[in-house]
Amino acid sequence: MEAQVAVKNQSKKNQKSIAVAVAPGDGIGPEIMDATLKILEAAGAKITTHNIQIGKEVYLSGELSGIDKAAWDTIRKTKLILKGPITTPQGSGYKSLNVTLRKSLGLFANVRPVKTYEPLRRSGAPKMDVVIIRENEEDLYAGIEHQQTQDVVQCLKLITRPGCEKIVRYAFEYARIHDRQRVTCMIKDNIMKLTDGLFHRVFKEIAQEYPDIQSDSQIIDIGSARLAARPDQYDVVVTSNLYGDIISDIVAEVAGSVGLAGSANVGRDIAMFEAIHGSAPDIAGSSIANPTGLLMGACMMLEHIGQFDVAGNIRQAWFKTIQAGIHTADIYDAVKSQRKVGTSEFADAVIENLDHQASQTTTTSERAKINIPFYNRPKAVKSLLGVDVFIDWQGSDADEIGDRLAKINGGSLKLKMITNRGVKVYPNGLDETYCTDHWRCRFGDMKIDDQGKKKYLDVNYDSVLTLLSAIDKAGFEVIKTENLYSFDGVRGFSLGQGE
Ligand code: NAD
């Protein structure tokens, strides 16, 4: 289905209308989408909408991804999506459509501006005007999970250099063109030295290219606590996928309501705009939902396509409505509010507050586009230094498995240590350490260097295969292996706790 949003403004006749794929979504989605499109139309947005159906109905028709080919085709043609919230049905097999869209379409940056608006600020709540820029494609959201033993399941956290470079550069470019003063990086690299360590290292490298913008880094635990308590001290925050997911909801809630914030999911060619909240099944169908989150997402979309004046007019009209005390139920306050309204009435009030004069003289303006250079992988010297062999063993005595593996004749690779859940238990473990059935056994070919330190020698993959065959013959069940590499002489694996 197609619909041309009417343009009231005669002077804009020659402006190109921009095609947008519109997915109303589930729950309150259709209600807030109707309200949003009504406002966009009244404000003179120059867009042509192409309706697509994604979400619950598509899931329940047997499409486990929640999206069919026709919707993919429309999205790839328009390269622009305005999306309502989606309900992911409970039960295994259904993949999150939001994650699928973000990752499949390369929407690497999730941008969530969150601001407090005076009439809505709860008494004592801090003021804020923060933008959370969250990496959107990798981290623990890769969705690679395995049960390896009876006791242990694993989720892979993947952080890549190209991914870090894209998101960090995007954050600095965003700060520059939006006149923001500071970018704060949030990581947990005191624990995850390789993954979060890479994110932090890339942040510090790229920050040097932006001397006009202040930069600092915080560990995510204290960073998110401070962000909740003193958000006025933050400007732009850049972080990885999971941390960003959590802190962006925290700031939205501290600002007043998750119903108020919009977000952009931006890629090189395609961008998707939405509210940050979900499908609110508890109020779906009762016409009381606040359309603001989606409306703010739509304003970000208009700015993305250069229709700044239309977006500005809508934002101003929305603010006037809020200031006049016309509030939906989620933000209604018996003291501050004047009138409690439903979704559609709220949209009508915003439309009444539009500056129709402004709409008639509007022109498309330009803001610098953010262009992220493609990643060039430099050549590195990669050396194989050993292997971590993960074994499912039902015993509980670390010395028993250690002594048996130490005796295995597996060529040049010798047992160096064993950890259980990352803690060294062999040799010289502590009796107090609890051991599961999941044993990580590290093998390498070691020599003592001039300073008396143990050093890994280069090995080849044949020696790994010889070792694995010997372990198998000794009656152990190998559940996975992880090769130990160095890159340009720098160790590419973490040490065991206590190693
Ligand atoms: P939710 O955001 O839908 O609702 C949380 C609470 O906020 C509810 O009480 C709800 O009534 C209220 N609320 C949310 N938006 C509102 C609005 N616009 N106006 C007034 N009140 C509003 O979160 P949930 O209940 O955890 O999730 C419901 C469903 O939404 C789940 O299936 C979840 O997977 C999905 N979800 C989708 C998205 C998305 O599509 N981007 C995001 C989050 C959750």
XYZ file of C-alpha atoms and ligand atoms in Angstrom, residues 28 83-88 98 258-259 274-283 289-290 330, ligand 1:
67
model
C 0.315 0.296 20.531
C 9.100 1.588 12.549
C 6.623 0.998 15.358
C 7.526 -1.345 18.238
C 7.507 -5.093 17.663
C 6.359 -7.886 19.977
C 8.721 -10.861 19.811
C 14.960 -5.588 15.879
C 10.407 5.718 28.198
C 7.446 6.968 26.169
C 11.673 4.354 16.020
C 10.600 5.033 19.598
C 12.770 3.481 22.273
C 9.865 1.824 24.069
C 8.229 -1.497 23.277
C 4.750 -2.459 22.084
C 3.165 -1.868 25.549
C 0.670 -4.760 25.322
C -0.836 -3.667 28.667
C -2.354 -0.535 27.082
C -0.414 5.626 24.441
C 1.916 8.590 24.188
C 1.779 8.271 31.235
P 7.339 -1.548 26.925
O 8.252 -0.411 26.615
O 6.445 -2.010 25.832
O 6.425 -1.157 28.174
C 6.952 -0.812 29.444
C 5.941 0.052 30.197
O 5.932 1.372 29.611
C 4.499 -0.462 30.096
O 3.847 -0.229 31.299
C 3.890 0.384 29.005
O 2.509 0.566 29.123
C 4.645 1.712 29.160
N 4.767 2.383 27.865
C 5.615 2.047 26.856
N 5.467 2.879 25.828
C 4.499 3.748 26.180
C 3.893 4.842 25.500
N 4.235 5.209 24.269
N 2.909 5.513 26.157
C 2.559 5.182 27.402
N 3.101 4.168 28.088
C 4.061 3.454 27.476
O 8.249 -2.751 27.451
P 7.879 -4.279 27.717
O 6.532 -4.382 28.340
O 9.045 -4.825 28.408
O 7.842 -4.943 26.275
C 6.657 -5.237 25.568
C 7.033 -5.839 24.211
O 7.727 -4.874 23.439
C 7.936 -7.067 24.302
O 7.491 -8.027 23.362
C 9.289 -6.553 23.901
O 10.090 -7.541 23.288
C 8.911 -5.474 22.895
N 9.919 -4.402 22.714
C 10.079 -3.937 21.459
C 10.955 -2.892 21.217
C 11.113 -2.390 19.806
O 10.399 -2.830 18.938
N 12.043 -1.471 19.544
C 11.667 -2.305 22.278
C 11.451 -2.787 23.581
C 10.554 -3.840 23.788
